[in-house]
Amino acid sequence: MSSENSSIGDAVSGRGEGASNEDEDLYYIPERRPSLDLGPAPMDTSHWHFVDQALSPAESYGSLNSDDPEEKEDEEGSSTRVQLERAESFSSCYSIDSNDCEKIILREKSRDDTAEPSNKLELIQDPDEIKHPSLTLKFTFTALCDTLKKLQMDEFSTFKWKLWTHFPQPFSGSQSMDIVDLVDRLLETFGCEKSVVITRTVLVTMSKSKLAEFLQTLCTKNEIRYELRTALKMKFAEELIMEGETVPLDDIYTDLCISSAADNGPNIEHEIMKIDKLNTKRTPDKLLSLAETLSQEMLNSCYPRLMFLHGVAGSGKSMFVKKLVLDWALERSHQHFSFIFPLALRELKQFESSEISLEEIIWTLYPETKRLKIESLKSEDNALFIFDGLDEYTEEFDFAQTEIHSDSSSRVSLNINLVNILRGRLLSSSMCLVTTRPQVNPFAPWDAHYDELEVCGFSDASKDEYFKKRFKDPNQAATVIQYVKSLKSLHIMCHLPLVCTLVANECQRIFRETRSVAKLPRSLTYMYTKLLLTLVRQLRKTRAPDLLSPEAEQNFLLELGKLAFTMLEKGQFKIISTDWPESIAEEAVVRSGLCTQYTITPYVLFYEDMVSFIHPTVQEYMAALYAYLTSRNQEKNIFDVKPKFSMYPKGHKIMDLYKAAMEKSLQSQDGKLDMFLRFLFGMACKTNQELLHPFLKSPAKAGDLTRDCVSLIKKVKEPSASSNLQRCLEELEM
């Protein structure tokens, strides 16, 4: 340059004027023309000269050290020399208009300009071998980013340099790229499969085989997750509502009330009496939605990896689990869990007679996971194991004597596996959710760390929503909702999804038989008898090794009914667990589910275990059943009333029971026997007698009993009792 004050333009221009002839062959600076010629004459390009493309950095360096062409050729042919190829420069892609109008003309690329690696990379695997529906763009992007984040700064620079070496064109500016930009360029250039294989191959060349294996493991787990989700969709997509009839779970599922704390006690809302609220709460709780339950926020706030989900019989625990699993499989919620394994206890019973590892159990129930090692599931995988129906397991949990076991791949008995899961020894790095009815015996050792939730059933709004979903015909849905609300006790009991299902099944049967909007039954006793049979006979099968004999079943119902009647006379709706007869405790709470157990805190730092029926009306129904069965099977009157004379013929002395029960109810000022009387009269109805036939020793003439009961009710002229007596007539379908 001629002076320090000269500009860059001046220097270039000066270089053009004073350059030698040799330099003129390499550089050409066009003269500035006075104006732009827009005439029709063709542009004169005869005086144009083009700048030769710059050499690569390696070639330029070689030209500075040797002018001998032969020496240069030897260096180019050397196998040890690294050749760097740069991307096309600006001058190779664009030309400048000779008119100096700063017009940029994009040059079309030929086939020779495509990205061909000068130093071909030998891939460790054919990309076609890893093609799988699970290898989506989103997953591949995340997996590659997570893998590259494990590299140190200098290692990441080496990784980028190697990519540039093998693929110079797309990665010409890779040294300035961060992980996100680099992965984005990889996927844009090569697609998902080849990007994964290239990344693994480059990592192996960097002696990062473990990191390459990490990426391969991510892809394998993703394939297993995809196949597991597919299997779970097929398993839980449909829900059985009636025998031989299924509907999509999404079409029928209705939100449940999930309490953030257990020991809530039963629903005590009553049609007639006001029952004092049970003091069961140690700390205030809140209601959770399905999405909030076991959410990432909830898991961050709770330390234990073991969670118990309690709920009385028919409260919707299994339905909740199915919906949670289906939503995860459909990627709607709970995506912070990498895997969810639902393991129903009724399915695990097939392994009771043999020794088997937890890993083999999962592989048997879900063959899609055979490539997955359970021990490889670390805390970052955040797997969820759901053990649904712990109350269906019949063997005893001996936490003091059972051996400690923490290896999911070694074979032991099913009991040892379950005990150590409840101890927190097995699956300690994964989350475990256990659903169960309230237990009489401890379901976890005293020193175990766990949290508790409780399923409380439907809210009033959810009851209506359920029937609207169940009946696609709006008129039928409105009829059922109106019918349920007209029977207040039935509407209250519909907080249990099981009761809603029984009501819906009965109404649907009537609609189909009559093919019109028929009159629905007004008998409350009928629905409670249906509930009794479902709990004692149908659902009990999965919770008891052997069915009760008819005699044992009658004895259980009589003993439980007698306790219900004794408590009812005293105005009690709960009893201390130590005062509960041991002979029926397990059968009443766990197997039949007619009762529940919970803890109350009557005083500070003082806890008591209480037992009660799942609802006060269930207690009243069982008391009426005790009175009815005692009279029918043993010809005894539980009121022990011996009238001076009987106006009823021999063999029909049950009317003495009805007369005594009515007198007791009329004498009661608080109405504690009103529902009892209603249920007792309902059992005299022909339809209900047919349902109760399995518990009766001898049949009775239903028509005569119904007629005599109606006659007895109509003789009463007590104005204060007219409302309840009218309800009694409805129970008799009159």
XYZ file of C-alpha atoms in Angstrom:
734
model
C 0.000 0.000 0.000
C 1.269 3.522 -0.811
C 0.314 5.170 2.445
C -1.178 4.460 5.812
C -4.230 6.579 5.025
C -5.118 4.723 1.856
C -8.396 2.826 1.916
C -8.917 -0.822 1.135
C -10.456 0.141 -2.165
C -7.531 2.338 -2.989
C -5.099 -0.438 -2.176
C -6.919 -2.915 -4.388
C -7.141 -0.405 -7.159
C -3.435 0.495 -6.794
C -2.613 -3.201 -6.868
C -4.460 -3.431 -10.165
C -2.476 -0.567 -11.699
C 0.998 -1.595 -10.599
C 0.690 -5.314 -10.894
C 2.895 -7.342 -13.178
C 1.615 -9.222 -16.216
C 1.718 -12.406 -14.220
C -0.569 -10.928 -11.552
C -2.941 -9.671 -14.211
C -3.605 -13.275 -15.216
C -4.779 -14.034 -11.689
C -6.593 -10.894 -10.642
C -8.875 -8.638 -12.553
C -10.654 -5.590 -11.194
C -13.153 -4.309 -13.740
C -13.113 -0.611 -14.566
C -15.997 1.393 -13.253
C -18.186 2.416 -16.144
C -19.751 5.868 -16.114
C -23.306 4.640 -16.509
C -25.434 1.563 -16.870
C -26.284 0.767 -20.484
C -29.893 -0.339 -20.741
C -29.995 -0.361 -24.543
C -30.951 -3.328 -26.671
C -27.352 -4.052 -27.683
C -25.984 -7.290 -26.240
C -23.609 -6.978 -23.349
C -19.951 -7.057 -24.318
C -18.186 -9.667 -22.228
C -15.086 -10.092 -24.313
C -12.900 -8.219 -21.882
C -14.003 -10.290 -18.830
C -11.478 -12.243 -16.815
C -12.395 -14.674 -14.035
C -10.536 -15.220 -10.832
C -9.243 -18.772 -10.427
C -10.743 -20.610 -7.447
C -8.517 -20.512 -4.398
C -6.625 -23.611 -3.452
C -7.561 -25.595 -0.407
C -5.689 -24.712 2.812
C -3.452 -27.758 2.465
C -2.592 -27.042 -1.176
C -1.936 -23.389 -0.432
C 0.388 -24.371 2.350
C 2.208 -26.752 0.000
C 2.619 -24.120 -2.698
C 4.313 -21.810 -0.218
C 6.975 -24.403 0.587
C 7.741 -25.794 -2.855
C 7.556 -24.567 -6.394
C 8.466 -27.946 -7.857
C 5.382 -29.466 -9.533
C 6.725 -32.980 -9.178
C 7.266 -32.561 -5.468
C 3.748 -31.214 -5.196
C 2.359 -34.252 -6.985
C 4.234 -36.548 -4.624
C 2.755 -34.764 -1.647
C -0.713 -35.027 -3.098
C -0.281 -38.730 -3.598
C 0.944 -39.355 -0.071
C -1.355 -41.601 1.940
C -0.470 -39.918 5.213
C -1.271 -36.409 4.097
C -4.606 -34.978 5.234
C -6.437 -33.128 2.494
C -8.907 -30.471 3.489
C -11.656 -29.504 1.130
C -13.521 -26.315 1.663
C -17.029 -25.584 0.557
C -17.584 -23.565 -2.525
C -16.624 -19.969 -1.925
C -18.873 -17.058 -2.669
C -17.012 -16.389 -5.916
C -17.602 -19.939 -7.138
C -21.348 -19.750 -6.606
C -21.993 -16.222 -7.796
C -20.758 -13.847 -10.558
C -20.794 -10.071 -10.656
C -22.457 -8.195 -13.435
C -19.928 -6.376 -15.639
C -22.032 -3.252 -15.419
C -21.063 -3.084 -11.746
C -24.745 -2.981 -10.798
C -24.111 -5.341 -7.881
C -26.433 -7.911 -9.372
C -25.901 -11.372 -7.895
C -26.536 -14.288 -10.197
C -26.934 -17.737 -8.547
C -25.044 -20.366 -10.487
C -26.730 -23.697 -10.971
C -24.881 -26.622 -9.465
C -23.936 -29.559 -11.556
C -23.955 -33.171 -10.466
C -20.255 -32.911 -9.765
C -20.990 -30.281 -7.110
C -23.062 -32.599 -4.861
C -21.829 -33.547 -1.391
C -19.507 -36.436 -1.993
C -17.118 -37.231 0.834
C -13.512 -36.989 -0.248
C -12.508 -39.299 2.595
C -15.254 -41.900 2.528
C -16.587 -42.926 5.961
C -17.017 -46.653 6.404
C -20.289 -47.008 8.356
C -20.413 -49.632 11.093
C -23.966 -50.594 10.140
C -26.272 -50.362 7.178
C -28.809 -47.587 7.928
C -31.590 -49.735 6.460
C -31.054 -52.230 9.298
C -32.275 -49.762 11.930
C -35.385 -48.610 10.093
C -38.295 -48.689 12.537
C -41.548 -46.719 12.946
C -40.294 -45.508 16.320
C -37.327 -43.690 14.771
C -39.155 -40.416 14.334
C -37.568 -37.052 13.671
C -38.398 -35.849 17.177
C -36.872 -38.854 18.897
C -33.772 -38.902 16.678
C -33.125 -35.218 17.304
C -33.429 -35.696 21.073
C -31.318 -38.867 21.121
C -28.489 -37.307 19.102
C -28.491 -34.178 21.253
C -28.452 -36.210 24.481
C -25.544 -38.266 23.149
C -23.418 -35.343 21.979
C -23.997 -33.465 25.229
C -21.899 -36.120 26.947
C -18.818 -35.051 24.955
C -16.298 -32.621 26.405
C -15.744 -29.327 24.593
C -12.591 -30.463 22.833
C -14.169 -33.837 22.003
C -17.139 -32.102 20.439
C -14.770 -30.006 18.323
C -13.052 -33.185 17.167
C -16.437 -34.686 16.317
C -17.303 -31.662 14.166
C -13.888 -31.712 12.496
C -14.321 -35.369 11.559
C -17.727 -34.639 10.064
C -16.165 -31.828 8.029
C -13.388 -34.152 6.903
C -15.775 -36.788 5.603
C -18.609 -34.499 4.478
C -17.032 -31.133 3.643
C -19.898 -29.438 1.869
C -22.732 -29.657 4.458
C -20.339 -29.173 7.391
C -18.038 -26.471 5.986
C -18.962 -24.148 8.831
C -19.429 -26.800 11.481
C -16.811 -25.413 13.858
C -19.113 -22.524 14.674
C -22.155 -24.764 15.177
C -23.533 -25.747 18.555
C -25.091 -29.154 19.247
C -28.582 -28.156 18.140
C -27.386 -26.673 14.842
C -25.112 -29.623 14.141
C -27.829 -32.216 14.787
C -30.254 -30.192 12.711
C -27.758 -30.182 9.824
C -27.194 -33.929 10.194
C -30.902 -34.715 9.997
C -31.496 -32.267 7.174
C -28.692 -33.798 5.114
C -28.931 -37.515 5.845
C -32.279 -38.287 7.503
C -32.899 -40.186 10.729
C -31.410 -43.623 10.122
C -28.186 -42.506 8.439
C -27.660 -39.700 10.972
C -27.728 -42.198 13.818
C -25.311 -44.577 12.087
C -22.937 -41.744 11.092
C -22.911 -40.438 14.658
C -22.150 -43.879 16.076
C -19.440 -44.476 13.476
C -17.678 -41.167 14.145
C -17.845 -41.794 17.891
C -16.206 -45.185 17.403
C -13.396 -43.590 15.369
C -12.898 -41.230 18.303
C -12.562 -44.218 20.681
C -15.936 -43.350 22.191
C -17.445 -46.817 21.858
C -19.367 -46.552 25.121
C -21.042 -43.370 23.933
C -21.881 -45.036 20.620
C -23.363 -47.920 22.589
C -25.335 -45.414 24.658
C -26.926 -44.067 21.476
C -27.681 -47.590 20.289
C -29.306 -48.366 23.657
C -31.500 -45.281 23.352
C -32.690 -46.463 19.954
C -33.302 -50.016 21.175
C -35.306 -48.826 24.177
C -37.284 -46.554 21.901
C -38.184 -49.490 19.658
C -39.260 -51.521 22.696
C -41.293 -48.583 23.998
C -43.042 -48.248 20.641
C -43.921 -51.955 20.535
C -45.028 -51.920 24.189
C -47.282 -48.951 23.524
C -48.824 -50.771 20.581
C -49.547 -53.809 22.762
C -51.050 -51.682 25.556
C -53.311 -49.856 23.117
C -54.746 -53.174 21.985
C -55.110 -54.411 25.567
C -56.776 -51.379 27.131
C -58.551 -49.688 24.237
C -61.832 -51.532 24.904
C -63.826 -51.801 28.129
C -66.344 -54.526 28.945
C -69.626 -52.965 30.056
C -71.953 -55.941 29.765
C -71.448 -59.605 29.089
C -70.302 -59.882 25.482
C -70.398 -56.132 24.878
C -67.435 -53.753 24.836
C -67.030 -50.068 24.100
C -63.926 -47.903 23.589
C -62.529 -46.909 26.963
C -62.258 -43.282 25.856
C -65.993 -43.251 25.116
C -67.011 -44.420 28.582
C -64.312 -43.192 30.984
C -65.421 -40.432 33.333
C -63.171 -38.431 35.624
C -62.775 -39.806 39.143
C -62.113 -37.940 42.369
C -58.567 -38.775 43.496
C -57.653 -37.601 46.988
C -54.050 -36.665 47.744
C -54.352 -38.413 51.130
C -55.790 -41.712 52.310
C -58.042 -42.603 55.283
C -60.936 -40.473 54.059
C -63.475 -42.984 55.327
C -66.685 -43.916 53.502
C -69.176 -41.543 51.957
C -71.612 -40.755 54.779
C -74.185 -38.673 52.871
C -77.624 -40.010 53.811
C -81.150 -39.431 52.548
C -82.810 -39.268 55.966
C -80.268 -39.001 58.781
C -77.450 -36.555 59.358
C -74.324 -38.519 60.233
C -71.413 -36.706 61.849
C -68.334 -36.371 59.677
C -65.607 -38.812 60.571
C -62.426 -37.297 61.969
C -59.993 -39.029 59.656
C -57.848 -36.211 58.340
C -54.390 -35.617 59.687
C -53.559 -33.005 57.051
C -55.803 -31.262 54.524
C -55.922 -32.971 51.159
C -56.842 -31.871 47.667
C -58.515 -33.545 44.723
C -56.305 -34.546 41.817
C -57.146 -35.128 38.188
C -55.797 -38.106 36.291
C -53.149 -35.945 34.605
C -52.032 -34.509 37.968
C -51.754 -37.942 39.584
C -48.150 -39.155 39.346
C -47.283 -36.085 37.298
C -43.689 -34.869 37.103
C -44.490 -32.090 39.552
C -45.992 -34.564 42.002
C -43.028 -36.921 41.736
C -40.617 -34.065 42.351
C -42.376 -33.267 45.622
C -42.541 -36.825 46.981
C -39.500 -38.844 47.946
C -40.798 -42.442 48.147
C -40.735 -44.573 44.993
C -43.734 -46.598 46.263
C -47.286 -45.268 46.015
C -50.472 -46.945 47.249
C -53.786 -46.115 45.596
C -56.601 -47.128 47.968
C -60.302 -47.335 47.311
C -63.344 -49.265 48.487
C -64.874 -51.961 46.304
C -66.301 -50.523 43.096
C -64.655 -47.103 43.470
C -62.967 -47.266 40.050
C -59.324 -48.144 40.838
C -58.857 -50.522 37.913
C -60.654 -48.174 35.528
C -58.309 -45.380 36.610
C -55.256 -47.564 35.949
C -56.507 -48.568 32.503
C -57.083 -44.953 31.512
C -53.672 -43.857 32.798
C -51.939 -46.622 30.832
C -53.950 -45.922 27.672
C -53.195 -42.194 27.825
C -49.493 -42.984 28.173
C -49.612 -45.420 25.260
C -51.352 -42.793 23.104
C -48.809 -40.163 24.243
C -51.467 -37.961 25.832
C -50.048 -37.727 29.344
C -47.369 -39.047 31.737
C -44.703 -38.934 29.040
C -42.058 -38.398 31.728
C -42.299 -42.170 32.215
C -40.151 -44.011 29.693
C -41.999 -47.278 30.303
C -45.218 -48.303 32.050
C -45.755 -51.963 32.940
C -49.296 -52.744 34.217
C -49.209 -56.028 36.141
C -52.619 -57.145 37.423
C -52.415 -59.496 40.411
C -55.010 -61.787 38.826
C -52.568 -62.213 35.919
C -49.660 -62.878 38.265
C -51.464 -65.773 39.913
C -50.366 -68.039 37.075
C -46.814 -67.831 38.473
C -47.687 -68.803 42.054
C -46.641 -72.458 41.755
C -43.187 -71.861 40.264
C -40.053 -69.850 40.835
C -39.635 -67.034 38.359
C -37.776 -63.754 38.114
C -39.542 -60.433 37.831
C -37.854 -59.971 34.473
C -39.330 -63.228 33.174
C -42.770 -62.235 34.460
C -42.652 -59.046 32.410
C -41.318 -60.859 29.335
C -44.129 -63.415 29.615
C -46.900 -60.855 29.937
C -45.322 -58.477 27.423
C -43.188 -60.444 24.903
C -42.362 -57.175 23.133
C -39.939 -56.327 25.957
C -37.698 -59.398 25.758
C -34.758 -57.291 24.544
C -35.077 -55.101 27.638
C -33.104 -55.820 30.779
C -35.028 -54.625 33.824
C -31.778 -54.019 35.677
C -30.776 -51.575 32.937
C -33.701 -49.317 33.857
C -32.027 -46.622 35.883
C -33.685 -43.752 37.697
C -33.324 -41.523 34.622
C -35.461 -43.984 32.657
C -38.287 -43.275 35.102
C -40.166 -46.545 34.591
C -43.543 -47.114 36.265
C -44.688 -50.554 37.427
C -48.389 -50.805 38.296
C -49.539 -53.697 40.488
C -53.307 -53.573 40.201
C -55.423 -55.389 42.793
C -53.103 -56.273 45.671
C -56.206 -57.365 47.588
C -56.654 -60.187 45.063
C -53.435 -61.852 46.251
C -54.339 -64.535 48.768
C -50.968 -65.474 50.292
C -49.750 -63.764 53.444
C -46.978 -61.168 53.362
C -44.386 -62.080 55.988
C -42.124 -59.048 56.093
C -40.161 -60.316 59.101
C -39.167 -63.757 57.799
C -39.125 -63.471 53.981
C -35.633 -63.297 52.520
C -34.302 -60.021 51.189
C -34.168 -60.029 47.405
C -33.115 -57.231 45.048
C -32.163 -58.994 41.804
C -34.913 -58.759 39.175
C -33.205 -61.386 36.998
C -32.901 -64.205 39.562
C -35.661 -66.739 40.100
C -37.592 -66.808 43.364
C -41.209 -67.386 44.318
C -43.880 -64.834 43.432
C -44.398 -64.122 47.128
C -40.738 -63.190 47.617
C -40.889 -60.903 44.586
C -43.978 -59.089 45.882
C -42.715 -58.806 49.462
C -39.479 -57.181 48.314
C -41.321 -54.817 45.983
C -43.393 -53.661 48.968
C -40.209 -53.410 51.032
C -38.685 -51.160 48.389
C -35.795 -53.556 47.820
C -36.839 -54.644 44.342
C -37.301 -52.041 41.606
C -35.806 -49.451 43.934
C -34.845 -47.172 41.019
C -38.324 -47.301 39.441
C -41.708 -45.983 40.511
C -44.241 -48.532 41.759
C -47.983 -47.900 42.012
C -50.017 -50.472 43.966
C -53.828 -50.390 43.894
C -55.739 -52.149 46.647
C -58.835 -52.220 48.750
C -58.263 -51.276 52.384
C -56.425 -54.128 54.075
C -57.020 -55.758 57.439
C -53.414 -56.963 57.642
C -50.461 -54.650 56.928
C -49.665 -54.314 53.243
C -46.189 -52.884 53.845
C -43.550 -53.246 56.585
C -43.586 -50.694 59.367
C -40.332 -49.109 58.205
C -41.263 -48.837 54.517
C -41.348 -45.436 52.832
C -44.438 -44.845 50.732
C -47.128 -42.320 49.905
C -50.885 -42.909 49.694
C -53.691 -41.720 47.451
C -57.366 -42.653 47.524
C -59.987 -43.060 44.816
C -63.225 -41.520 46.092
C -65.427 -42.291 43.085
C -67.651 -39.908 41.130
C -68.735 -36.391 41.913
C -72.369 -35.436 41.195
C -71.360 -33.897 37.872
C -69.425 -37.026 36.915
C -72.470 -39.206 37.584
C -74.475 -37.338 34.955
C -71.538 -37.345 32.552
C -71.164 -41.116 32.883
C -74.793 -41.783 31.922
C -74.551 -39.347 29.004
C -71.525 -41.255 27.711
C -73.100 -44.642 28.325
C -76.340 -43.843 26.477
C -75.759 -42.341 23.053
C -79.455 -41.553 22.719
C -79.894 -38.186 24.530
C -83.493 -39.023 25.446
C -82.481 -42.301 27.080
C -79.606 -40.600 28.919
C -81.948 -37.892 30.234
C -84.465 -40.541 31.339
C -81.838 -42.480 33.282
C -80.437 -39.353 34.942
C -83.930 -38.265 35.983
C -84.668 -41.776 37.255
C -81.512 -41.919 39.384
C -82.098 -38.461 40.859
C -85.675 -39.402 41.781
C -84.265 -42.038 44.157
C -82.009 -39.987 46.413
C -80.266 -42.926 48.070
C -79.529 -44.463 44.685
C -78.165 -41.145 43.444
C -75.891 -40.964 46.490
C -74.687 -44.541 45.966
C -73.820 -43.716 42.369
C -70.645 -42.120 43.687
C -69.384 -45.681 43.178
C -68.778 -46.327 39.461
C -69.770 -49.953 40.050
C -73.278 -48.854 41.063
C -73.495 -46.572 38.016
C -72.587 -49.549 35.831
C -75.248 -51.752 37.450
C -77.899 -49.061 36.993
C -76.885 -48.448 33.374
C -76.913 -52.174 32.571
C -80.387 -52.595 34.021
C -81.761 -49.572 32.192
C -80.169 -50.657 28.936
C -81.707 -54.105 29.273
C -85.151 -52.572 29.759
C -84.740 -50.213 26.800
C -83.743 -53.083 24.531
C -86.550 -55.351 25.637
C -89.288 -52.738 25.315
C -87.662 -50.813 22.417
C -89.114 -47.648 23.833
C -88.766 -45.352 26.811
C -90.115 -47.768 29.390
C -90.935 -47.241 33.027
C -87.845 -47.972 35.087
C -88.057 -49.919 38.364
C -88.667 -47.884 41.507
C -87.319 -50.564 43.836
C -84.152 -49.416 45.619
C -83.842 -52.896 47.139
C -83.466 -54.386 43.678
C -80.299 -52.378 42.895
C -78.792 -53.048 46.346
C -79.430 -56.776 45.909
C -77.685 -56.599 42.531
C -74.749 -54.883 44.236
C -74.638 -57.557 46.942
C -74.555 -60.394 44.428
C -71.854 -58.650 42.382
C -69.584 -58.154 45.399
C -70.190 -61.412 47.240
C -70.292 -63.770 44.283
C -68.850 -62.247 41.114
C -65.959 -60.073 42.331
C -65.124 -62.310 45.265
C -63.977 -65.086 42.915
C -60.715 -63.260 42.233
C -59.974 -62.713 45.919
C -60.577 -66.105 47.517
C -58.947 -69.448 46.732
C -62.231 -71.320 47.047
C -65.843 -70.310 46.750
C -67.851 -70.321 49.945
C -70.268 -73.190 50.280
C -73.941 -72.156 50.387
C -74.015 -72.815 54.123
C -70.821 -70.837 54.775
C -72.083 -68.004 52.623
C -75.362 -67.827 54.554
C -73.518 -67.902 57.864
C -71.280 -65.023 56.766
C -74.221 -62.882 55.631
C -76.137 -63.611 58.822
C -73.187 -62.774 61.074
C -72.387 -59.586 59.165
C -76.081 -58.635 59.063
C -76.457 -59.197 62.789
C -73.541 -56.853 63.449
C -75.112 -54.293 61.095
C -78.454 -54.491 62.916
C -76.843 -54.208 66.370
C -74.897 -51.122 65.298
C -78.026 -49.647 63.691
C -80.071 -49.981 66.864
C -77.318 -48.105 68.708
C -77.078 -45.459 66.010
C -73.503 -46.523 65.181
C -72.021 -46.479 61.709
C -68.448 -47.358 62.597
C -66.739 -49.616 65.078
C -63.192 -49.971 66.411
C -61.365 -52.682 64.509
C -60.490 -54.544 67.719
C -64.222 -54.920 68.452
C -64.898 -56.280 64.974
C -65.393 -60.072 64.905
C -62.164 -61.653 63.639
C -64.074 -64.469 61.976
C -65.549 -62.146 59.341
C -63.025 -59.290 59.219
C -61.035 -60.543 56.222
C -64.151 -61.703 54.389
C -66.052 -58.442 54.969
C -63.268 -55.944 54.211
C -61.010 -57.587 51.634
C -62.881 -60.394 49.891
C -66.492 -59.246 49.645
C -65.724 -55.537 49.924
C -68.930 -54.772 51.815
C -66.890 -53.038 54.516
C -63.845 -50.822 54.671
C -61.111 -50.037 57.181
C -59.487 -46.671 57.810
C -57.697 -44.675 60.502
C -59.170 -41.786 62.483
C -57.506 -39.241 64.748
C -59.962 -38.452 67.549
C -57.193 -36.737 69.521
C -53.820 -35.249 68.672
C -51.186 -37.975 68.199
C -53.822 -40.640 68.843
C -54.892 -42.975 66.053
C -57.561 -45.639 65.906
C -58.322 -48.171 63.192
C -62.014 -48.187 62.415
C -64.218 -50.514 60.360
C -67.521 -49.571 58.764
C -69.706 -50.506 55.820
C -68.866 -48.873 52.497
C -71.976 -46.693 52.956
C -74.552 -46.319 55.767
C -77.329 -47.575 53.465
C -75.345 -50.762 52.841
C -75.360 -51.307 56.608
C -79.127 -50.750 56.674
C -79.606 -53.148 53.777
C -77.497 -55.850 55.475
C -79.501 -55.389 58.701
C -82.745 -55.890 56.757
C -81.278 -58.929 54.987
C -80.358 -60.416 58.373
C -83.911 -59.938 59.609
C -85.384 -61.405 56.418
C -83.087 -64.464 56.212
C -83.467 -65.191 59.929
C -87.235 -65.223 59.596
C -87.294 -67.207 56.353
C -84.605 -69.777 57.162
C -84.916 -70.064 60.943
C -88.466 -68.775 61.542
C -87.177 -66.352 64.151
C -88.155 -62.769 64.742
C -85.085 -60.638 65.465
C -87.236 -58.191 67.458
C -88.155 -61.064 69.740
C -91.765 -59.899 69.845
C -94.332 -62.511 70.793
C -97.807 -61.169 70.118
C -100.670 -62.509 72.185
C -102.216 -63.888 69.054
C -101.197 -64.110 65.386
C -103.674 -63.262 62.683
C -101.452 -64.973 60.091
C -101.604 -68.681 59.302
C -98.859 -71.102 60.255
C -95.966 -71.015 57.819
C -96.479 -67.322 57.131
C -95.180 -65.992 60.445
C -92.800 -63.673 58.574
C -95.601 -61.119 58.716
C -95.048 -60.927 62.463
C -91.564 -59.639 61.598
C -92.957 -56.971 59.275
C -95.510 -55.842 61.824
C -92.873 -55.589 64.577
C -90.444 -53.765 62.272
C -93.118 -51.229 61.344
C -93.957 -50.581 64.990
C -90.260 -50.061 65.817
C -89.853 -47.680 62.903
C -92.869 -45.618 63.885
C -91.557 -45.350 67.450
C -88.153 -44.105 66.251
C -88.043 -40.309 66.167
C -84.722 -39.921 64.331
C -85.693 -42.114 61.408
C -82.809 -44.536 61.965
C -85.012 -47.503 60.970
C -86.752 -45.872 58.000
C -84.322 -47.178 55.360
C -84.170 -50.516 57.161
C -87.966 -50.811 56.867
C -87.903 -49.816 53.219
C -85.336 -52.515 52.385
C -87.228 -55.104 54.449
C -90.460 -54.496 52.547
C -88.517 -54.496 49.282
C -87.360 -58.055 49.975
C -91.003 -59.157 49.964
C -91.294 -58.153 46.305
C -91.411 -61.065 43.872
C -88.480 -59.785 41.752
C -86.201 -59.406 44.772
C -87.208 -62.766 46.197
C -86.029 -64.347 42.981
C -82.668 -62.606 43.328
C -82.349 -63.689 46.962
C -83.339 -67.263 46.188
C -79.709 -68.601 46.492
C -79.677 -67.568 50.169
C -83.051 -69.089 51.064
C -83.596 -72.617 52.316
C -87.205 -72.883 51.216
C -89.283 -70.928 48.711
C -92.267 -68.854 49.722
C -95.382 -67.796 47.914
C -94.209 -64.401 46.724
C -97.638 -63.207 45.662
C -99.183 -63.820 49.068
C -96.281 -62.120 50.902
C -96.438 -59.025 48.706
C -100.207 -58.740 49.087
C -100.053 -59.091 52.880
C -97.299 -56.447 53.115
C -99.323 -53.974 51.056
C -102.353 -54.603 53.265
C -100.255 -54.021 56.405
C -98.890 -50.708 55.148
C -102.296 -49.359 54.134
C -103.680 -49.978 57.621
C -101.281 -47.409 59.125
C -102.823 -43.952 59.428
C -99.766 -42.181 60.897
C -99.350 -38.857 59.001
C -95.684 -38.431 59.997
C -94.812 -41.796 58.475
C -96.795 -41.416 55.285
C -93.792 -40.384 53.182
C -91.637 -43.361 54.167
C -94.574 -45.788 53.914
C -95.217 -44.549 50.395
C -91.594 -45.400 49.629
C -92.213 -48.857 51.074
C -95.094 -49.351 48.646
C -92.776 -48.379 45.789
C -90.343 -51.051 46.962
C -93.189 -53.532 46.627
C -93.722 -52.233 43.068
C -97.186 -51.005 44.008
